[in-house]
Short mmCIF file of C-alpha atoms in Angstrom, two decimals:
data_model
loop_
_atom_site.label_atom_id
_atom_site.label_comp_id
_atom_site.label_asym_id
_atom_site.label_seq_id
_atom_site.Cartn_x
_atom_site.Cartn_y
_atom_site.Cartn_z
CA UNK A 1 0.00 0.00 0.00
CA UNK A 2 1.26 3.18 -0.42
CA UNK A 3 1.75 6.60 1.31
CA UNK A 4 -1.21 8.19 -0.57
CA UNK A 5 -3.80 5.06 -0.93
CA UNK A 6 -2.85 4.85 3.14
CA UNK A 7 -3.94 8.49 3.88
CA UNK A 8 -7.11 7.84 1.28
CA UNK A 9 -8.18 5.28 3.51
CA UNK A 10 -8.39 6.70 6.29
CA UNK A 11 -9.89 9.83 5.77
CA UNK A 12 -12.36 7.70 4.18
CA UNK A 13 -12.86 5.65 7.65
CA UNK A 14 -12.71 9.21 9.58
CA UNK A 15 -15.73 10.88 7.54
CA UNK A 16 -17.73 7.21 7.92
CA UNK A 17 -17.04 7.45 11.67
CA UNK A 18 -18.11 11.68 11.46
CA UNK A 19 -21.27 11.23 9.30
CA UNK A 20 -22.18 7.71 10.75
CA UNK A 21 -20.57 6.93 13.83
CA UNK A 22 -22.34 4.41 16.42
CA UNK A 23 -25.75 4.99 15.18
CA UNK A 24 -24.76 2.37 12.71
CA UNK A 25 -21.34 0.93 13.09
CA UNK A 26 -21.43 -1.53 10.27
CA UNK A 27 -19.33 0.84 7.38
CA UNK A 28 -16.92 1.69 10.12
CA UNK A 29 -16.96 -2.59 10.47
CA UNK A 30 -16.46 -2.58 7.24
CA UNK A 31 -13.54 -0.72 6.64
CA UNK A 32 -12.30 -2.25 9.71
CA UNK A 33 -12.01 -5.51 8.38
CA UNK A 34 -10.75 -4.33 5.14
CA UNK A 35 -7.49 -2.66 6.72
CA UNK A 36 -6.09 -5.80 8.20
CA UNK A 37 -6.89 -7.50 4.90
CA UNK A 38 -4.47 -5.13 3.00
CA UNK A 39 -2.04 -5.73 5.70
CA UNK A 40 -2.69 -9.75 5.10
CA UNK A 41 -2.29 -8.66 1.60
CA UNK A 42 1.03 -6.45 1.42
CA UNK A 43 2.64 -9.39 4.07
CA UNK A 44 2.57 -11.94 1.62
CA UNK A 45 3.33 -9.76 -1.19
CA UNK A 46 6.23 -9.04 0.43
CA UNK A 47 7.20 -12.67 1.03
CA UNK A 48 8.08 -12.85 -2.66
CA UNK A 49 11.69 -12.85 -2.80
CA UNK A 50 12.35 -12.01 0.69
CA UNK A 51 14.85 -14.06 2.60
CA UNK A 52 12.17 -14.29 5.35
CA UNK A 53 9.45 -15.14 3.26
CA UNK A 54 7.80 -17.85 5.61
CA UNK A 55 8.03 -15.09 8.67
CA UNK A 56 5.97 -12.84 6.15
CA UNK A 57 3.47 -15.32 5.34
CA UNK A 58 2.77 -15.89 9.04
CA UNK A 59 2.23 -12.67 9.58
CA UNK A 60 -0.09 -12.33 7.02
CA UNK A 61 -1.95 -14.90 8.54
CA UNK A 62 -2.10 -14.02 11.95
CA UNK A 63 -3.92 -10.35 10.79
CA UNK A 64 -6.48 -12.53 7.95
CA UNK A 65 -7.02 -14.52 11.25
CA UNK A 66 -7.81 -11.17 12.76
CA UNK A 67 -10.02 -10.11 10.27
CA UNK A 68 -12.18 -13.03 10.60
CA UNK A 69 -12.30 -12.05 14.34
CA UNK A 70 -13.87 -8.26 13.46
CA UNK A 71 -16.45 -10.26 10.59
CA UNK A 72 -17.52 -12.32 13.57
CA UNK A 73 -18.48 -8.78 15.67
CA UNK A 74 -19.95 -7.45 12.41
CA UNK A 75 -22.36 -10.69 11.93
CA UNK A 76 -23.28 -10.55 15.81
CA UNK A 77 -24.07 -6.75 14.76
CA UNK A 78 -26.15 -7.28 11.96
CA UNK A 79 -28.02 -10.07 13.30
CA UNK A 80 -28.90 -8.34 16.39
CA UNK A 81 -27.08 -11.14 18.87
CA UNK A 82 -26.20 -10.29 21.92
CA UNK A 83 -22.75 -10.06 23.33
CA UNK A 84 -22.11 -13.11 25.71
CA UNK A 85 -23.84 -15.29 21.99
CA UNK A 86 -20.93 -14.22 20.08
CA UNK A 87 -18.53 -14.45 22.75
CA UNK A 88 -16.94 -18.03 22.40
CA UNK A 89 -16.26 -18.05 18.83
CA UNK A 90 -14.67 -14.57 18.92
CA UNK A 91 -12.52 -15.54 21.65
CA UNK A 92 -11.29 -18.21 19.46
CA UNK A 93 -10.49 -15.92 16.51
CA UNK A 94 -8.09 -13.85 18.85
CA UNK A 95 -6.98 -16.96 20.30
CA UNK A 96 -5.88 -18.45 16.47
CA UNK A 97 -4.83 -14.83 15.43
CA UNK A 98 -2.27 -14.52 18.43
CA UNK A 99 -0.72 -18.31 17.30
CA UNK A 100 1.14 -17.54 14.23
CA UNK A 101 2.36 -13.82 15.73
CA UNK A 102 3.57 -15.74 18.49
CA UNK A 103 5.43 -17.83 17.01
CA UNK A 104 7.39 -15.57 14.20
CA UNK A 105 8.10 -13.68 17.23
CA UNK A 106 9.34 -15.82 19.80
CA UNK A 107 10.53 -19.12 17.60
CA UNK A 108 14.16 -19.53 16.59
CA UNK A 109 13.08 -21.32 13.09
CA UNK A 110 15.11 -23.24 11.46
CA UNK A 111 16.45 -27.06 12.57
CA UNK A 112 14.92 -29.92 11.80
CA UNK A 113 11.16 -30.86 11.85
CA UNK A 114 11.17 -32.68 15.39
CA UNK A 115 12.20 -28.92 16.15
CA UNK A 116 9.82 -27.09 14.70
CA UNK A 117 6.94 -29.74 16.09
CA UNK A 118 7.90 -28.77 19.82
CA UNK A 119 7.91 -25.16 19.26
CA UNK A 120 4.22 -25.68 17.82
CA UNK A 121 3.50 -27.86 20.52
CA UNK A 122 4.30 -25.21 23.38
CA UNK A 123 2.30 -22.34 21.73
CA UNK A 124 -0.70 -24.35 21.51
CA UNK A 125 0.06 -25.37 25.12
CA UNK A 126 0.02 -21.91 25.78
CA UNK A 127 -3.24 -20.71 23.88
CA UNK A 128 -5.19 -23.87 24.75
CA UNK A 129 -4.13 -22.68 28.34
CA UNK A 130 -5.50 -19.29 27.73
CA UNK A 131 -8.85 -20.55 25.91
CA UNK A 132 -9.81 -22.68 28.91
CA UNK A 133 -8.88 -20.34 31.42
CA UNK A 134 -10.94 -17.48 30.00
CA UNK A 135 -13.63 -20.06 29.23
CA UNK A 136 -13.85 -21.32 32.07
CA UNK A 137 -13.76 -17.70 33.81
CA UNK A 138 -16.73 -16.47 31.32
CA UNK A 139 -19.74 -17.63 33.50
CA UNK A 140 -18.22 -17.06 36.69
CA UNK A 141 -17.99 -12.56 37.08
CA UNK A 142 -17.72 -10.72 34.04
CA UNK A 143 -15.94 -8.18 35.50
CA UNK A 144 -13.83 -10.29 36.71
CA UNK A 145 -12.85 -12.54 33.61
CA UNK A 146 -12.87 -9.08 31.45
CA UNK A 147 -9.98 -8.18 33.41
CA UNK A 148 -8.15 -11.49 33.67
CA UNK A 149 -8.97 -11.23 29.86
CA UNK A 150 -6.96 -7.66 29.74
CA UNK A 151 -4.22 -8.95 31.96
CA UNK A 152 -3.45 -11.79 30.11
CA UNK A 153 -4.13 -9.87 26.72
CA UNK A 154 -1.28 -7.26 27.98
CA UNK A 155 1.32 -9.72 29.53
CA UNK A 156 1.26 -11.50 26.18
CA UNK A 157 1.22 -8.28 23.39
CA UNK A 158 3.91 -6.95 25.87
CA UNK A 159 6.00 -10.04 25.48
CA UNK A 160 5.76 -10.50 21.62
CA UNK A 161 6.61 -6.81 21.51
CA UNK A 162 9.87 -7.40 23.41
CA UNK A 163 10.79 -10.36 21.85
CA UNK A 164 10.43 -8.80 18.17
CA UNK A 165 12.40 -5.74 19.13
CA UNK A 166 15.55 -8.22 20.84
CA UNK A 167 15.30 -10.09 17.69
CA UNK A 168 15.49 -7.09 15.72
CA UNK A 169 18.28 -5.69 17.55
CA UNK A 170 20.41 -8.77 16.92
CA UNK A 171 19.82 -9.54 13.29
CA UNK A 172 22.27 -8.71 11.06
CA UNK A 173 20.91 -9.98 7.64
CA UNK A 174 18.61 -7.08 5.72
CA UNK A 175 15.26 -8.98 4.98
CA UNK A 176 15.16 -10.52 7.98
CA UNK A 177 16.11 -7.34 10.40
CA UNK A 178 13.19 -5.70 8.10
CA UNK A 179 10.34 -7.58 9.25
CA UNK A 180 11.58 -7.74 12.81
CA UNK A 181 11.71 -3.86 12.51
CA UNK A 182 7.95 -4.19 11.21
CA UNK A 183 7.34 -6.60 13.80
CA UNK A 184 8.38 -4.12 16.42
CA UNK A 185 6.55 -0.94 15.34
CA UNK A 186 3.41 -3.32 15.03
CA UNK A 187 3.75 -5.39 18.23
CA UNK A 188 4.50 -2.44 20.08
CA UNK A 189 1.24 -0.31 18.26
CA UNK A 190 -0.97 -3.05 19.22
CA UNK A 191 -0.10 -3.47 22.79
CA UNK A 192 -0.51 0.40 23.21
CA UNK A 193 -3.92 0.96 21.72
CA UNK A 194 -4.83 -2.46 22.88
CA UNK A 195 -4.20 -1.13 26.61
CA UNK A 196 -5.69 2.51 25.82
CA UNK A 197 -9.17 0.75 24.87
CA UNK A 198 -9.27 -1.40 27.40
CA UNK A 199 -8.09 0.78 30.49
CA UNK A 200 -9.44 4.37 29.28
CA UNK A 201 -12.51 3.30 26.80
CA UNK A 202 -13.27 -0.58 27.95
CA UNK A 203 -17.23 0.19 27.22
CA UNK A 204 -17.14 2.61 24.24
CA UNK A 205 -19.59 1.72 21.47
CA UNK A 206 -19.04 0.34 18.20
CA UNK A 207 -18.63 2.73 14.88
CA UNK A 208 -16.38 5.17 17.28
CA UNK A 209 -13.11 7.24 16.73
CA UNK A 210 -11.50 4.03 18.62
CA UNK A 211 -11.97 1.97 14.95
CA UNK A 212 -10.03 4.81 13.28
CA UNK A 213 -7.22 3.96 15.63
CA UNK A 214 -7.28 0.27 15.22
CA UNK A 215 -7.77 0.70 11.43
CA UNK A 216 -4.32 3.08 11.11
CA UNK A 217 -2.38 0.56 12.97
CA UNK A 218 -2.81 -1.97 10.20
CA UNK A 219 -3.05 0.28 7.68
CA UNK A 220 0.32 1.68 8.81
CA UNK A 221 1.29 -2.08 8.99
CA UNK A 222 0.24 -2.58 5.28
CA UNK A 223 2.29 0.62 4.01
CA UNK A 224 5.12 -0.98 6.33
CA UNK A 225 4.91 -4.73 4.08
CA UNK A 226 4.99 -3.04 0.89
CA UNK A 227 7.28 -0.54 1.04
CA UNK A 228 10.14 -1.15 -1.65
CA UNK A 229 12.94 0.63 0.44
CA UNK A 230 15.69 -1.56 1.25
CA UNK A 231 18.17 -0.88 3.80
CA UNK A 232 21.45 -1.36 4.09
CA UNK A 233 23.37 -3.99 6.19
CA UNK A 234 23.80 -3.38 9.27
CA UNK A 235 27.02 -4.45 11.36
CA UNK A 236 25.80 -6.26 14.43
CA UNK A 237 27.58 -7.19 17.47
CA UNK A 238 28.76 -10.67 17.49
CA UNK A 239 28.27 -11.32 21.23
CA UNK A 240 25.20 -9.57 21.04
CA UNK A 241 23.99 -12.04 18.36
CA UNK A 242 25.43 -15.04 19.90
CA UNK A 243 23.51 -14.49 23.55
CA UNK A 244 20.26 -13.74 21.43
CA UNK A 245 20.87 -16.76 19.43
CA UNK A 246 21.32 -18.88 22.33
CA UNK A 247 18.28 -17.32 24.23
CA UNK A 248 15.66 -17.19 21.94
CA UNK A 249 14.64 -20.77 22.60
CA UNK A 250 13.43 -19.75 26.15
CA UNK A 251 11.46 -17.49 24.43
CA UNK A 252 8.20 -19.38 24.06
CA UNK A 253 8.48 -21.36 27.21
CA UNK A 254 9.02 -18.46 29.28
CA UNK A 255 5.32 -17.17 27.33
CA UNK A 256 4.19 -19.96 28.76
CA UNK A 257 5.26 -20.06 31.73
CA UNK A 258 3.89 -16.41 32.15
CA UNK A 259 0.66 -17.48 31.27
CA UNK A 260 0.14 -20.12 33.59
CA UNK A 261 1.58 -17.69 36.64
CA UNK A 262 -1.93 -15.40 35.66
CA UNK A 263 -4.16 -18.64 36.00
CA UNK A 264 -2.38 -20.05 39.26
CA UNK A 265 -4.46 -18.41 41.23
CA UNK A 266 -7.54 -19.09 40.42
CA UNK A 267 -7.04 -22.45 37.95
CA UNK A 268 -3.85 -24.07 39.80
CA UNK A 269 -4.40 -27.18 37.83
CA UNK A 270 -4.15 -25.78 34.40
CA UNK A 271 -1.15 -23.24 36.16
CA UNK A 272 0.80 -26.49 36.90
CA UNK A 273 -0.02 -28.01 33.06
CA UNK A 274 1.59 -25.13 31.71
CA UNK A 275 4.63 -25.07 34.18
CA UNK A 276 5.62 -29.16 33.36
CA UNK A 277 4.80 -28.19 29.59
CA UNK A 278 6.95 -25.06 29.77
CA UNK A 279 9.83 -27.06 31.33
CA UNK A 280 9.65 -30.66 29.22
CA UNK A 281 9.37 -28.27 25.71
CA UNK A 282 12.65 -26.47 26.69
CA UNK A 283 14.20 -29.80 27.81
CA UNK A 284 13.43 -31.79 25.03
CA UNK A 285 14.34 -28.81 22.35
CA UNK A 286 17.79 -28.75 23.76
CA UNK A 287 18.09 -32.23 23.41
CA UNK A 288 16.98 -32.41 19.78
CA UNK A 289 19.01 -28.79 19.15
CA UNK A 290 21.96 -31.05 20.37
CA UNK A 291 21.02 -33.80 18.36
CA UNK A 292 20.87 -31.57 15.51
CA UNK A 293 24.38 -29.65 15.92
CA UNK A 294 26.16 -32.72 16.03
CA UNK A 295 25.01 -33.51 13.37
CA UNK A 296 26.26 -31.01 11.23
CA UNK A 297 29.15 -31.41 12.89
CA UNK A 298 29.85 -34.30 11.72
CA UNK A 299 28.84 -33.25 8.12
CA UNK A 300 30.86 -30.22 8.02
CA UNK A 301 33.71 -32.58 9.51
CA UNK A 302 32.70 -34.70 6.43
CA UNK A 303 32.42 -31.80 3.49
CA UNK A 304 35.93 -29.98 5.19
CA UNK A 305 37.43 -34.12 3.92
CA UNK A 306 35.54 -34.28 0.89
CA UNK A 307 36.29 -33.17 -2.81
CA UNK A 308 32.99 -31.98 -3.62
CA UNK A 309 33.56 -32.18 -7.50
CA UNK A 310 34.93 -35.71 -7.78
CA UNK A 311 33.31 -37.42 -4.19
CA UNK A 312 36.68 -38.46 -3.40
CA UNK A 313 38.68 -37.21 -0.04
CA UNK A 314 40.88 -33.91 -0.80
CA UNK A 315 44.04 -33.09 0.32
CA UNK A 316 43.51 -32.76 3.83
CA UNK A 317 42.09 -35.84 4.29
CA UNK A 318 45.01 -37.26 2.77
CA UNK A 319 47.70 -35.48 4.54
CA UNK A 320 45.67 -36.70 7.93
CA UNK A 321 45.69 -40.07 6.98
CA UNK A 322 48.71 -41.07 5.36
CA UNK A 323 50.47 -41.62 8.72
CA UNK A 324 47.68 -43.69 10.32
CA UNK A 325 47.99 -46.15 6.49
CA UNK A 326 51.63 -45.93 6.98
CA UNK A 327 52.05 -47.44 10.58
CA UNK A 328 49.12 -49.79 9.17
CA UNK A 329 51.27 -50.97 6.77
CA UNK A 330 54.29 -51.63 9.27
CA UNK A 331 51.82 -53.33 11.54
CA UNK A 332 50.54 -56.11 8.27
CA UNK A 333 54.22 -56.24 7.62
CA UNK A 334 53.61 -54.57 4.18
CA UNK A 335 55.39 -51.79 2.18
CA UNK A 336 53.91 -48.68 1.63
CA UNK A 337 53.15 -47.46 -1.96
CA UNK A 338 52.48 -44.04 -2.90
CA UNK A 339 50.94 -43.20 -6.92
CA UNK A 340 50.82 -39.62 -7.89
CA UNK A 341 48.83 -39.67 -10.79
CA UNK A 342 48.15 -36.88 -13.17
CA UNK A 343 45.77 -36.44 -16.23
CA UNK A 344 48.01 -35.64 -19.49
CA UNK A 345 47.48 -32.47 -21.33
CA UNK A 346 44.40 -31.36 -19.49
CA UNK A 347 44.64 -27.42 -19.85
CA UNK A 348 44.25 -28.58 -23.31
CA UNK A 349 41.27 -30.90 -22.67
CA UNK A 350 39.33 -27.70 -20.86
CA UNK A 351 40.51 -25.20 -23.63
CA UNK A 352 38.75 -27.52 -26.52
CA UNK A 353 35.98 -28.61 -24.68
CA UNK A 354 35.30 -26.27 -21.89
CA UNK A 355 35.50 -26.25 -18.19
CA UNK A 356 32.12 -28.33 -17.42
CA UNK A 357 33.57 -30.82 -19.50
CA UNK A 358 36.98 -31.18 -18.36
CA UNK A 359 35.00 -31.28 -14.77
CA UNK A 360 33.20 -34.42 -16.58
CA UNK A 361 36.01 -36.12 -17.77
CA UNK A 362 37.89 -35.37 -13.97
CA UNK A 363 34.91 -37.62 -12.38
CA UNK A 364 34.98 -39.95 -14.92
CA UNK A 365 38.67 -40.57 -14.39
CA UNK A 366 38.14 -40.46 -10.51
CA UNK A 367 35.24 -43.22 -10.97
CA UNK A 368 37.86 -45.53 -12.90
CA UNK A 369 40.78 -45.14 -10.33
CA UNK A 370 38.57 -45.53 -7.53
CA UNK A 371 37.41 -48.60 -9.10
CA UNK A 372 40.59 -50.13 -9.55
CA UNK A 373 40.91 -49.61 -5.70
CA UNK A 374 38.88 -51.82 -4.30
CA UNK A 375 40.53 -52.50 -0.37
CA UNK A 376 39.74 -50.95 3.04
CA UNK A 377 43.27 -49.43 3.37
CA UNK A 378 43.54 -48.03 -0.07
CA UNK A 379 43.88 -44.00 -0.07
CA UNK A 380 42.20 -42.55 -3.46
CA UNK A 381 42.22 -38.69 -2.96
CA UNK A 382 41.99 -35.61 -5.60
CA UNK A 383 45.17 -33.78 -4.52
CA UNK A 384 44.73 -30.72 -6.72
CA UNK A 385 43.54 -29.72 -10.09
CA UNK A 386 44.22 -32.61 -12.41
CA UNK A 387 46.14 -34.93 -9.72
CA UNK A 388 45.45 -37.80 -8.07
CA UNK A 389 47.08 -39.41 -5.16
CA UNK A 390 46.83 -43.05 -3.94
CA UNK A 391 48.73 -44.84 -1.03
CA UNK A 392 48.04 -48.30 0.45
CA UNK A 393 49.90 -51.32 1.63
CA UNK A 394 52.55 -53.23 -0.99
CA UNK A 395 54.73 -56.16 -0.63
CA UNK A 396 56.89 -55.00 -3.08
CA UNK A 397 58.10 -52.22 -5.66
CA UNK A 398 57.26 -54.39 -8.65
CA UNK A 399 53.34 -55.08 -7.15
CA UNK A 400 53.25 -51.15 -6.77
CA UNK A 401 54.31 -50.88 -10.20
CA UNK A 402 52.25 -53.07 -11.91
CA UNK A 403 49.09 -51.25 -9.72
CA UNK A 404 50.37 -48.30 -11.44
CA UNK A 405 50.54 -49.91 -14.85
CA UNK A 406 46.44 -51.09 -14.47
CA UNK A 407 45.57 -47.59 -13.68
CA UNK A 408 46.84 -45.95 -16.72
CA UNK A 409 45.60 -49.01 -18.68
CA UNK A 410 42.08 -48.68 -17.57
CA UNK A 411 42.00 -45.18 -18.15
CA UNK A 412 43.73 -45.51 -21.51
CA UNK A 413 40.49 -47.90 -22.43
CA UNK A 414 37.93 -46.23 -21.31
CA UNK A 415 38.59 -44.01 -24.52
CA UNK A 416 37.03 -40.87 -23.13
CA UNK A 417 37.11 -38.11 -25.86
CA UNK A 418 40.04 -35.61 -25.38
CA UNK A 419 41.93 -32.92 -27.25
CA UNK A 420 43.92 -35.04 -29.37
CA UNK A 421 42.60 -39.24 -28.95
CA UNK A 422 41.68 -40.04 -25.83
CA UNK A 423 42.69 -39.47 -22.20
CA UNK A 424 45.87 -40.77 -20.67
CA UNK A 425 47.24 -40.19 -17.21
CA UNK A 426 50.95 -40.46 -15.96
CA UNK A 427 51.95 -42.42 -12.91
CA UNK A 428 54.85 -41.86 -10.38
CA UNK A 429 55.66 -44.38 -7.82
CA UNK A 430 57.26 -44.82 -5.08
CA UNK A 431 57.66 -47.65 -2.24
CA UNK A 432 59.43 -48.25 0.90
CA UNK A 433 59.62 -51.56 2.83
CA UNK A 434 58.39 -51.75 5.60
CA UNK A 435 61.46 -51.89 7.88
CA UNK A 436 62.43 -48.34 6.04
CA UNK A 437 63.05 -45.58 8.86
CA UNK A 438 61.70 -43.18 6.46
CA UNK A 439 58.95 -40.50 6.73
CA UNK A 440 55.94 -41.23 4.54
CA UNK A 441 55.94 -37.89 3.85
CA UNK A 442 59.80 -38.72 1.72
CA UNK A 443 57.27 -40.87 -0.26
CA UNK A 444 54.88 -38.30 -1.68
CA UNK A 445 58.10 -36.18 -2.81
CA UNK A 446 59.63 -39.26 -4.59
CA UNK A 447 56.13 -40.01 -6.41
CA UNK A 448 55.66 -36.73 -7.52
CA UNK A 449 59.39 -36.98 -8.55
CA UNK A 450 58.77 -40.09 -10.66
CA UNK A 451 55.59 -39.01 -12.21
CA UNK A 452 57.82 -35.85 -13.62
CA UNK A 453 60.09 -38.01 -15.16
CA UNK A 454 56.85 -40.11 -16.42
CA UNK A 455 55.73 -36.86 -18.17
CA UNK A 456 59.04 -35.64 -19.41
CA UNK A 457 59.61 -39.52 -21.01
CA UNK A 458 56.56 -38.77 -23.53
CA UNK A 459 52.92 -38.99 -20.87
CA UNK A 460 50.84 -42.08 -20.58
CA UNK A 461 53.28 -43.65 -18.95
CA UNK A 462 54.17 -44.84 -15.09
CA UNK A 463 57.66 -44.48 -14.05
CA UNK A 464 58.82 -46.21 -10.54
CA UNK A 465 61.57 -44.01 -8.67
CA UNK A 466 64.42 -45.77 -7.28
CA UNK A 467 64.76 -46.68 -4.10
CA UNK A 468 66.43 -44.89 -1.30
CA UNK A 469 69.87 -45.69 -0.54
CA UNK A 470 71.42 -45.46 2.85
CA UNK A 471 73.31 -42.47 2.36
CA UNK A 472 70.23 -40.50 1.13
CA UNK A 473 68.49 -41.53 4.67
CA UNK A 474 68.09 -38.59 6.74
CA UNK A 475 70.22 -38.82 10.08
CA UNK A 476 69.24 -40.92 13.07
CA UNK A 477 68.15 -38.80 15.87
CA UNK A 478 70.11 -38.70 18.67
CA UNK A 479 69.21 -40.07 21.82
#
């Protein structure tokens, strides 16, 4: 909505209220109900697109919710009901219209659907808790349960507003910090006129000035959705965000727990129902929330080991690992081999064919090697660009050389399409015996030696590098 179809509308309620007014309040109704329909409107317009699209959308449908809530007054109006006839079913309008503002406002979002379930789980607690309080309070004193009505009412607008505005305060990314800013200003409007109507004007009639006031808060909130002005990142304190993070799930039990402190007095039962709710929701989110960081733990831990392109383990995973498949080796009484392998003339490959297919041709290549590697102990990572690296257990330099010799053959037949013929890798080897006191890390330097000389002999070719004589040994330590 904007600035001048706002101002339209309102003036248009204002001379409806002047020339009408209570003498017959259904045009004022009217309007009424259309200006948190626009406001239902511009929120999910303004979902499109927007980072915080589902927060949007629930806003939108906690104001249609309250529009249903005003058609219910305006059918009790037109067919001449009286007040206490209407009663229940309005009260469960406001009830539904508060679920969905509650919980944009005080729910962390995001983890997993077990998540998600509790949080819904504790705000229906909560309004189920109000409902049968205030239902149960309705034939009792209605003075008395149209002020636990306002109390309750208060706590709970007072409580969304604050929790909005911390949330606001602490988010850093635009769209997001946008609605909580919208959030805010309309949270903190509604608990304001909310608690001007029903401490100053708690019996003024219907088709009054009070409508104009309840029709410009959501008629602000509608000019508020749509507006197209985007604001800038902000810079947000990283402690600050990290203590709002971690608090924010208390959010909606401590609601709850609120709520069932206003009923303890006169409803202890439902009071003590909303206390062992209150607690077993928080409990049993932290648990999942746990649950839930460990496991992305364990997949970053995963991804950080992982070549995404070609499924095989990168560099790091290598490094990390060649000492625990070297002492393996010692332990099976085995020789360690290491294959640096490299794909010949690929620069050319990605020049002639293009980057997403020299990415093809990469995974193909990976698929064959890792085929040919069949055991446990065998390391197959990508160790950068075009190279591969394998290391596993040998009894000897000719078994690590023949290995090598398979590889190139099975890539060789595979006849995958390449600049000129097909695709061909080079092989350096190297091997140490197990009772060699060298570092495995000598053995990676002497592969990627020998595959050098397997590239400078003419490519598609494996080339074993001789073995280490005494006098090349690095120097015993000293004791």
């Amino acid at each position: 909505m904007t600035l001048r179809a706002a101002l339209f509308f309102l003036v248009t309620h204002a001379l409806v209220i002047a020339l009408i007014g209570p003498q017959d309040p259904v045009g004022s109704y009217l309007l009424l109900i259309t200006a948190p329909s626009l406001a239902a409107l511009a929120c999910v317009r303004r979902a499109r697109g927007s980072q915080a699209a589902c927060k949007w959308r629930l806003l939108g449908a906690a104001v249609g919710l309250f529009s249903l809530a005003l058609l219910a007054l305006l059918y009790r109006n037109v067919a001449g009901l009286a007040p206490a006839q209407i009663t229940a079913s309005s009260l469960i309008l406001y009830v539904f219209y508060r679920v969905p503002l509650t919980y944009v406002a005080a729910s962390p979002g995001g983890g997993n659907r077990s998540i998600r379930t509790v949080d819904l789980a504790v705000i229906a607690l909560l309004w189920l808790l109000y409902y049968l309080h205030m239902r149960a309070m309705a034939p009792l004193n209605t003075a008395l349960w149209t002020q636990c009505l306002h109390t309750m009412s208060s706590v709970q607008n007072s409580l969304v507003f604050c929790f909005a505005l911390i949330r606001f305060l602490a988010e850093d990314n635009p769209d997001r910090r946008d609605f909580f800013r919208t959030l805010s200003i309309y949270a903190l409007g509604y608990f304001l006129l909310a608690l001007y109507i029903n401490t100053y004007q708690p019996q003024i009639p219907d088709g009054s000035w009070a409508d104009l006031l309840i029709s410009a808060l959501f008629v602000l909130l509608a000019v508020m959705a749509g507006s197209r002005r985007r604001r800038p990142p902000v810079a947000v304190s990283c402690s600050l965000r990290r203590i709002v993070d971690a608090g924010v799930p208390l959010m909606l039990p401590l609601l709850l727990m609120m709520v069932a402190l206003l009923v303890a007095r006169l409803q202890p039962g439902l009071a003590m129902a909303g206390f062992i709710g209150a607690m077993f929701a928080y409990a049993l989110r932290s648990v999942l929330s746990q649950v839930e960081v460990q496991r992305q733990r364990d997949e970053l831990e995963t991804l950080a080991r992982r070549d995404p392109l070609t499924g095989l383990g990168n560099r790091r995973s290598f490094d990390e690992s060649l000492g625990a498949a070297h002492r393996r080796a010692r332990r099976q009484g085995q020789g360690l081999a290491v294959l640096m392998i490299d794909i010949d003339h690929f620069k050319r490959l990605n020049d002639t064919y293009g980057h997403p297919e020299g990415d093809r041709r990469l995974r193909a290549v990976a698929g064959i090697l890792d085929g040919c590697l069949q055991r446990g102990d065998d390391l197959l990572p990508r160790y950068g660009g075009e190279e591969f690296i394998a290391a596993l257990p040998s009894p000897e330099a000719m078994h690590a050389l023949h290995l090598g010799e398979r590889l190139r053959a099975a890539v060789e037949s595979a006849a995958l399409p390449a600049a000129e013929g097909h695709v061909t890798i080079s092989v350096g080897v190297a091997w140490q015996a197990a009772s060699d006191p060298y570092e495995p890390g000598d053995l990676v330097d002497r592969a990627d030696q020998a595959l050098y000389r397997a590239k400078h002999a003419g490519r598609n070719r494996v080339h074993l590098a001789p073995a280490l004589q005494a006098r090349d040994a690095p120097a015993a330590p000293r004791a």
